[in-house]
Amino acid sequence: MLAAGTARAGDFSIESAELAGGAFGRAQVSDSFGCHGQNISPSIRWSGVPEGTQSYLLTMFDADAPTGSGFWHWVVADIPASAHGIAPGSGNDVAGLPAGAVPMKNDTGHVGYLGPCPPQGDTHRYVITLTALKVAKLPVEHDATPAVVGYTAHYQALAKATMTVRLSR
């Protein structure tokens, strides 16, 4: 299992205490699809915020999922510009999200975090991205698909900070 715990885009950067050790811990791994983790989202902290940021979008995407189009594990929209992080476990407990943040559907159709669980014998890349946005609220419905959320955010983006975490099973 390999990971990166900190990532930068200019001065805009994200980090995660739970991922800094080089891997997803059992706590972050899915408790479904044949995995036996705890499905607890990692904390994410950020700094070096671009001027003009009105909100953030947080996503976790499996670029190697055998779907032909990857797999969105986690989407949180409308994180207020005043926030500088989210707590561990807030992916499935909205009380841990900054006030105003909106958890969105993942690719299972459920709202919230779904931890990684690559197929046996595979290594997958999980890309965690925080996008600084020039709007306070993304103009998407609360039941929008992750792809629609990402498409809409692309046109409102000021900057992105990413980290790629690899997981093998």
Phi, psi and omega in degrees: 000130181233154177199166170241130183267345180220144178217150183231149169225093191066233176270346181283121183217156175236155176210161179217123178299322183289337182256356184293336182282002176102006181195160167292134172279167179304327180299325183275342183287149181300154173253024178217184181059028178090000177262160185232043177275196182250353176058043179255122181295147178284160170287150175227129177236151181219159179208172180068039186297133178294144176300139180092000180296128179253335179193178179228156170238129177248131178223154169228122188233131175268104182289343186251006180301138185280055181249348187090347181216019181074191183209125178273119182264336187200132178218123175230120182255167172056034173291124185297150181299336181286346181282149177233010178173171173229150185280154173299143179086354183285351177295334178234012177221095187300342178298336179274353179275151174301146179305131180098340179293145185239110174290138183244175178293145167264187184285357171275350184092359179261148177281134175120188184274137169235114182296164181290150176196080180290159176300154176308134177084000181251153168246128180242152176259124178250114184261115177261124185232133169248120180254123173278129186246152179269009176234150180284330181226130174290135180279068177227154175288155181293342178256018179297149176289157177302324180296319178293319177299312180297319179298313181296317180296326180307320184276356178244006188282137170262320181195161177229142171238131184229157166222143178247125181243129180258143177223132176246151177220000000 
